[in-house]
Structure formats: structure tokens, C-alpha cells
Coordinates of C-alpha atoms (C1' of nucleotides) in Angstrom, one line a residue:
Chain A
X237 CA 0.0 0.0 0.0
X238 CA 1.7 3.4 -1.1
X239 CA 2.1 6.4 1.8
X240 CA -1.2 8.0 0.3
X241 CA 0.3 9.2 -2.9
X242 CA -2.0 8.7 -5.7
X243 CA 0.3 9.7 -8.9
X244 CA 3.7 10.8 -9.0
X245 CA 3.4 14.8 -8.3
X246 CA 0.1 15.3 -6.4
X247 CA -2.6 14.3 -4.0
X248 CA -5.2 14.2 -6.3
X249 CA -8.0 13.2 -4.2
X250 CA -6.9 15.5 -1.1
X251 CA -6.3 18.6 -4.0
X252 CA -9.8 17.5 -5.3
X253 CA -11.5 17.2 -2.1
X254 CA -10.1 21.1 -0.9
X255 CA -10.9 22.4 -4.1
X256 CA -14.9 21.6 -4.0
X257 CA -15.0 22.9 -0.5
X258 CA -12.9 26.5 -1.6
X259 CA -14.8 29.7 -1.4
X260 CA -15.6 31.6 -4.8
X261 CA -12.4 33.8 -6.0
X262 CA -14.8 37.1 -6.1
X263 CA -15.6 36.3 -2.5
X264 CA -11.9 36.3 -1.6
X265 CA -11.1 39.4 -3.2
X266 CA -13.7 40.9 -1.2
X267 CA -12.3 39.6 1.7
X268 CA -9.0 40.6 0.9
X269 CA -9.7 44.0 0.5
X270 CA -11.9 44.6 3.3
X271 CA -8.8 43.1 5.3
X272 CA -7.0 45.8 3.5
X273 CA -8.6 48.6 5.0
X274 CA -7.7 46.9 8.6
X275 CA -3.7 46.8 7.2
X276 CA -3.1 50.8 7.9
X277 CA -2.1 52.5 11.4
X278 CA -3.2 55.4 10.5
X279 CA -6.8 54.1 9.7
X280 CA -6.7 51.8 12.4
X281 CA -6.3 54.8 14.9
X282 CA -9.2 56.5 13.1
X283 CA -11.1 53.4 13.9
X284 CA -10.3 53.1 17.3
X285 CA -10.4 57.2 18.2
X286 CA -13.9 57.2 16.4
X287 CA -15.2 54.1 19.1
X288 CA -14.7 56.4 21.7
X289 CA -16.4 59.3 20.2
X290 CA -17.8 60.4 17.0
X291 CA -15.2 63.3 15.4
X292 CA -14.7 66.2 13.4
X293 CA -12.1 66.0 10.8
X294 CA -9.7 68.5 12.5
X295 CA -10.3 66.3 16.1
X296 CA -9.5 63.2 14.7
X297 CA -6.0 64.6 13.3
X298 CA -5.4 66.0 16.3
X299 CA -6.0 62.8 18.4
X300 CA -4.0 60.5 16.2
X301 CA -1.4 63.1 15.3
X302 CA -1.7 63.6 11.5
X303 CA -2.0 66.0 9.2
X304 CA -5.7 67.1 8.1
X305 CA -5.3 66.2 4.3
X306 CA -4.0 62.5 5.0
X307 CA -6.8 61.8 7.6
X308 CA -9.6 63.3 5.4
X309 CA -8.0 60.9 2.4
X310 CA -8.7 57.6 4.8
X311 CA -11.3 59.2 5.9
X312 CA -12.5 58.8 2.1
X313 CA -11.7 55.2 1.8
X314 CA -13.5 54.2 5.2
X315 CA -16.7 56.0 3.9
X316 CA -16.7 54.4 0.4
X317 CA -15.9 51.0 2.0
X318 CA -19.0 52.0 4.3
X319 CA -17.3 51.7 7.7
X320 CA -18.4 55.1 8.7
X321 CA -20.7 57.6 8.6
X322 CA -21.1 61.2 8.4
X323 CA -23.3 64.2 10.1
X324 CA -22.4 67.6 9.1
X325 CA -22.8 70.2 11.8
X326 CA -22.7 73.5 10.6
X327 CA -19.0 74.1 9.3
X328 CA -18.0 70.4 10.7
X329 CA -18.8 67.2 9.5
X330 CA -18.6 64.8 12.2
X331 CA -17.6 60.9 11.8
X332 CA -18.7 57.9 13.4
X333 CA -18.5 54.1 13.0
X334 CA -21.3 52.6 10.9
X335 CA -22.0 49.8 13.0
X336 CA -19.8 48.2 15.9
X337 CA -19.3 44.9 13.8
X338 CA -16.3 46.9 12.8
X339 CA -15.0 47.0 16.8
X340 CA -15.4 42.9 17.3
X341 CA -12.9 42.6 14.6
X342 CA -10.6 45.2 15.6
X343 CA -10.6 43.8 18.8
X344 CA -10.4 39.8 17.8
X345 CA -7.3 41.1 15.8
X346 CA -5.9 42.3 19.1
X347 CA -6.4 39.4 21.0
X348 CA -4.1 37.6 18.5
X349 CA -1.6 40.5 18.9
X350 CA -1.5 40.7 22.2
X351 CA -1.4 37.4 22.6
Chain B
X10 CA -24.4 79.6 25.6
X11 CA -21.8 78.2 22.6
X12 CA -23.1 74.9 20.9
X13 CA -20.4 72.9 22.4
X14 CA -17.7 74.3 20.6
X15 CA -15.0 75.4 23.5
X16 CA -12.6 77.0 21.2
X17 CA -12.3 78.6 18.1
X18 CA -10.8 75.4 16.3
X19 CA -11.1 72.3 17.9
X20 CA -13.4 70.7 20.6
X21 CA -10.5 70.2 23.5
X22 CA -12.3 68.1 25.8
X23 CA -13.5 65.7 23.3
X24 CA -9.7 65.3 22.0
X25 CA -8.2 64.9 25.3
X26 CA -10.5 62.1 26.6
X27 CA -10.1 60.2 23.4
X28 CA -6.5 60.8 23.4
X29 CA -6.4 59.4 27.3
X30 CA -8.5 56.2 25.8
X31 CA -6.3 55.2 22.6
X32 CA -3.9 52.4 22.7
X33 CA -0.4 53.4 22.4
X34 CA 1.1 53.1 18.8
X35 CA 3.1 50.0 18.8
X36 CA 0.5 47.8 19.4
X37 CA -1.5 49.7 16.9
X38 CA 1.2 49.3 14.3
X39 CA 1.0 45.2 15.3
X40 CA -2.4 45.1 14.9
X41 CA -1.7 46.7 11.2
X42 CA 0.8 44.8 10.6
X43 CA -1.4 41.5 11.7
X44 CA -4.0 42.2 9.4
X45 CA -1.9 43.0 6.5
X46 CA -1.0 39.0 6.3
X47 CA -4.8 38.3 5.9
X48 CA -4.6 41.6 2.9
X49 CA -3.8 39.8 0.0
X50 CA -5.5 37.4 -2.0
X51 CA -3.3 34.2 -2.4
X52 CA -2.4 34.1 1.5
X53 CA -6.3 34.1 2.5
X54 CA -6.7 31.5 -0.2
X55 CA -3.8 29.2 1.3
X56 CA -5.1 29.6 4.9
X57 CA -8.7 28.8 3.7
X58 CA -7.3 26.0 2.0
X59 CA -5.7 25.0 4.9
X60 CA -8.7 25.1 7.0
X61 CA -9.8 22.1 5.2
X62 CA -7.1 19.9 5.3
X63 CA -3.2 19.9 6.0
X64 CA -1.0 19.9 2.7
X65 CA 2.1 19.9 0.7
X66 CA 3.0 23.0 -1.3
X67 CA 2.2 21.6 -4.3
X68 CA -0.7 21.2 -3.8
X69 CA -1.3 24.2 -2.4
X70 CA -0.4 25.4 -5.4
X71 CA -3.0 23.2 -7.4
X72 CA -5.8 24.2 -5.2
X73 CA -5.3 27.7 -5.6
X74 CA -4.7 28.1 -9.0
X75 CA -1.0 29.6 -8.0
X76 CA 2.9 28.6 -9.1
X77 CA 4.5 27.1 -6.4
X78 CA 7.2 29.9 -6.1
X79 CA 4.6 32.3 -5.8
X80 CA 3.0 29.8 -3.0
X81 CA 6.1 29.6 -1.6
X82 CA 6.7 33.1 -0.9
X83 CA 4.0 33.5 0.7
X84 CA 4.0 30.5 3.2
X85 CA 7.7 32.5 4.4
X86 CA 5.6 35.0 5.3
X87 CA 2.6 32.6 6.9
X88 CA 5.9 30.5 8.9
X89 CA 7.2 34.3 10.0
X90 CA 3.9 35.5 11.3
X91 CA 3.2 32.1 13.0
X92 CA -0.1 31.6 11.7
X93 CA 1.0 28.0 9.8
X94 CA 3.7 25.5 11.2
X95 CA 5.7 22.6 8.8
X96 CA 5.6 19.2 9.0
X97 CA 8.2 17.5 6.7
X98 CA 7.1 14.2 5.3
X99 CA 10.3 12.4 3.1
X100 CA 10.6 14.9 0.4
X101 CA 7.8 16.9 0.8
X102 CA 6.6 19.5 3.5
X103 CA 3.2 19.6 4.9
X104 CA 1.4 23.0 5.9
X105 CA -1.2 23.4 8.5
X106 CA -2.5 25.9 10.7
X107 CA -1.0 26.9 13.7
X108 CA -4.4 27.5 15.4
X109 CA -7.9 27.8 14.6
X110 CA -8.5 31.0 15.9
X111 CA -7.4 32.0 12.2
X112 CA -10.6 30.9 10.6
X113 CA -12.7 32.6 13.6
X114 CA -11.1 36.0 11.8
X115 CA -11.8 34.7 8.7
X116 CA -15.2 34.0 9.1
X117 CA -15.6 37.5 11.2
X118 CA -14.4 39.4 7.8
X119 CA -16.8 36.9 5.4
X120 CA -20.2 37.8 7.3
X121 CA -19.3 41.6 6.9
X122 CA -18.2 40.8 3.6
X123 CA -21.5 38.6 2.9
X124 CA -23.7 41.1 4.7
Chain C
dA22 C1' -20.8 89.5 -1.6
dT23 C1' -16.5 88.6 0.8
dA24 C1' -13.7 86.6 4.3
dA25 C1' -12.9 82.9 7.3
dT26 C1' -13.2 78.2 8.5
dA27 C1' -13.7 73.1 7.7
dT28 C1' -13.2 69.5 4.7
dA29 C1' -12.1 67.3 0.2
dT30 C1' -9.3 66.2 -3.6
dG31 C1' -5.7 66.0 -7.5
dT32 C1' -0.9 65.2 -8.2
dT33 C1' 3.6 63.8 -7.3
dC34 C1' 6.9 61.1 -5.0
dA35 C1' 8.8 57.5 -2.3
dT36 C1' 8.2 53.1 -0.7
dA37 C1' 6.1 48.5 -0.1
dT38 C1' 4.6 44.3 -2.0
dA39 C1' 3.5 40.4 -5.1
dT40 C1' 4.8 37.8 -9.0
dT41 C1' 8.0 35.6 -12.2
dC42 C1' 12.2 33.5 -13.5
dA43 C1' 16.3 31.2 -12.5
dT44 C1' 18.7 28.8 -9.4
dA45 C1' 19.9 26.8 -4.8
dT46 C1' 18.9 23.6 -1.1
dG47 C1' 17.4 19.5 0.9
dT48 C1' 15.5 14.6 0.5
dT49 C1' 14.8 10.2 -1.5
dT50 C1' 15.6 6.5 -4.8
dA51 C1' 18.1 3.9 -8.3
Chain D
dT34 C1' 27.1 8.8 -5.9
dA35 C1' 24.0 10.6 -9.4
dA36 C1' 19.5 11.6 -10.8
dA37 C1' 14.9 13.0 -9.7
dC38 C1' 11.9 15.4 -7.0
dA39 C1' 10.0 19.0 -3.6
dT40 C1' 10.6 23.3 -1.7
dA41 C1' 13.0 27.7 -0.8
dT42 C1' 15.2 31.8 -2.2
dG43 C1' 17.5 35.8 -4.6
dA44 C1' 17.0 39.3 -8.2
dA45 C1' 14.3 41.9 -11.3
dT46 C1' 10.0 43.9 -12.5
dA47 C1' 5.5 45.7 -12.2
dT48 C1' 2.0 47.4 -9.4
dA49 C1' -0.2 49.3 -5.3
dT50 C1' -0.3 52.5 -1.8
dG51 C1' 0.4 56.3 1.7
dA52 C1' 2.0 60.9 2.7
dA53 C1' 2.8 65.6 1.5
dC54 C1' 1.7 69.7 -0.8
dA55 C1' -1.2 72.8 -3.1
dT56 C1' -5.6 73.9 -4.2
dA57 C1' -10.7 73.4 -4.6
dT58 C1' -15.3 73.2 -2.5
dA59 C1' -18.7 74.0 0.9
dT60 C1' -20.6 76.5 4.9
dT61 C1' -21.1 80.3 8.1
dA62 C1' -20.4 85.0 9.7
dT63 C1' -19.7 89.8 8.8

DNA sequence: ATAATATATGTTCATATATTCATATGTTTA
DNA sequence: TAAACATATGAATATATGAACATATATTAT
């Protein structure tokens, strides 16, 4: 009886059996990129200052310490990729987290970190 | 009576008591830097794969439609980040999780993704 | 209407990252 | 020991991405 190798190069029925139970490439890419947004400090901090509080533009570059025009640019990517929301007051259009699905991960990924 | 603006620019309090509440910037970086591995396309597709059953690099490869120096690559970086761990098996190697709180993060991102 | 303020955006630059190709390393079999 | 096989790795290339700077847009106050 050979050591489970079926042909000469692969495990077919192993490579078969993986591949049936594999998740559509589409859905992957989504994933992927909705990981993406996680893979940033800077929007990271965003995510975490704007748990504690919903924020103005100019507050949430003071609380993170950076500069207006790079926190208003991941501020753009965070509301296409819906993660936040917006409420303009007057001169001042305050943020705040969509929903607080968005917290469980950040906080499952620091569980890992921290070990 | 001002409408909760203290000063002429920014809202102080609001700042400071975020700013007393955020995590300090190395572990924020970590946490970054954590969810950059799950970022890219091919290493969620190998640790998916993985999730189903343990296997050799080749077929790896096979499964996910990948070369196996591309596949490669990116299982350094999987073995670096202790998320997989080798078993060598005569000439070939044999990649499996590390722990099974990787899918748990995985499936977090798929129901936002899925909705 | 004009000035002042708050936010958004286009462009450029530097850097990071993934893939490919060629080759090296490590393991078994003849 | 040589050949065959499985995996790893270095170098080169292409692409993606974040920050900085300058400027545009939108709102309010005078």
C-alpha cells in the first residue's frame, strides 16, 4: 500500500476534495480587500479614536497626530468602503462608525496580537 | 451659551478624553501589521485551504490556481507571522494551521463581507 | 458678496509588495 | 554517488499605496 500518494506529483483526491469545499475567487477578493482597510495605522487609529467618540475632521487629526489632508483621504476610503458615517454640523462634519461589527474585529485582531 | 464648541478650532475636551483612551502606537502598528498577512488574495486563499485539510506546497499550489514559487513566498511570510507550522514528510513539507482562531477571523471578515 | 473656516481632492513622490524566472537547497531512490 | 523530485530563495520587474503639498469646494459669519 503506497504512503497515500495517488500519482507521481500530487494528492489528487486531497487537492480534489479542498478544491470543491474552496470559497468563490470574487468572495476572496472581497475579503482581501476589506482586510485591506484593517492593514493601515493610521486608519486603524481612526477606527479606534472614532469608538470612543464620534469626530470632526480636524479632532480626529489632532488625536491621532496627522495632518488634516492624510486623515480626510482615509477618511474617504473608510466611507466608500461604508465603515463610517457622516453628520455635518454646521462648518463640521462629524464621523462615526457605521455599526460596531467593525470594533469585534478590531478587537479579535488584538487578542491575536496581544497574545 | 456656545453649541459645544470650546474653542475657536477644535473641541479640547473631546480630544483629550479620546486621546487618554487610545492604545499606544506599537501595538496599533501590530495590529496593522497583523492584518496586513490576511490583505492579499493568495495568503487568504492558502489559509482557507488550509482550514480544510493539511498539505504539501504543491498542492497548495494546485488548489489555488497559483505557481508554487509564488506559493512559496508566501507561506515564508505565513511561517514568519506564526499563523502556519511545517511538518516535513520524506521529500515533501506539509502546511497546517498553527491555530484555529485563524478561521474565527476569517469568518468575522466573510459575514461583513456577505452582509 | 466677501472673508474665514472646515473638509475634500488631484498630483507627485517614495516606498512597499506580489509575482516571475532562474537557481539553490534538501531529500529520496536507483 | 548521481538523478529526480519538492521546496526555498535571490533578483528583477510591475503594481499598489500612503503621505505631502497645493488647491478646490462648501458652509457660516460679517
Amino acid at each position: 500500500m503506497s504512503n497515500s500518494i495517488e500519482h507521481d506529483y500530487i494528492h489528487e483526491n486531497v487537492v480534489n476534495l479542498v478544491k470543491d469545499n474552496m470559497i468563490n475567487d470574487e468572495k476572496i477578493c472581497d475579503l482581501s480587500d476589506f482586510f485591506k482597510i484593517f492593514a493601515d495605522s493610521t486608519r486603524v487609529k481612526i477606527l479606534f479614536a472614532l469608538s470612543k467618540s464620534e469626530m470632526c475632521v480636524y479632532d480626529l487629526a489632532k488625536v491621532i497626530g496627522s495632518s488634516q489632508s492624510a486623515v480626510s483621504h482615509q477618511l474617504r476610503i473608510l466611507r466608500n468602503t461604508k465603515l463610517v458615517k457622516t453628520a455635518r454640523k454646521g462648518k463640521e462634519i462629524f464621523y462615526s462608525l457605521l455599526d460596531n461589527h467593525i470594533l469585534t474585529i478590531i478587537n479579535q485582531g488584538l487578542e491575536h496580537v496581544e497574545e
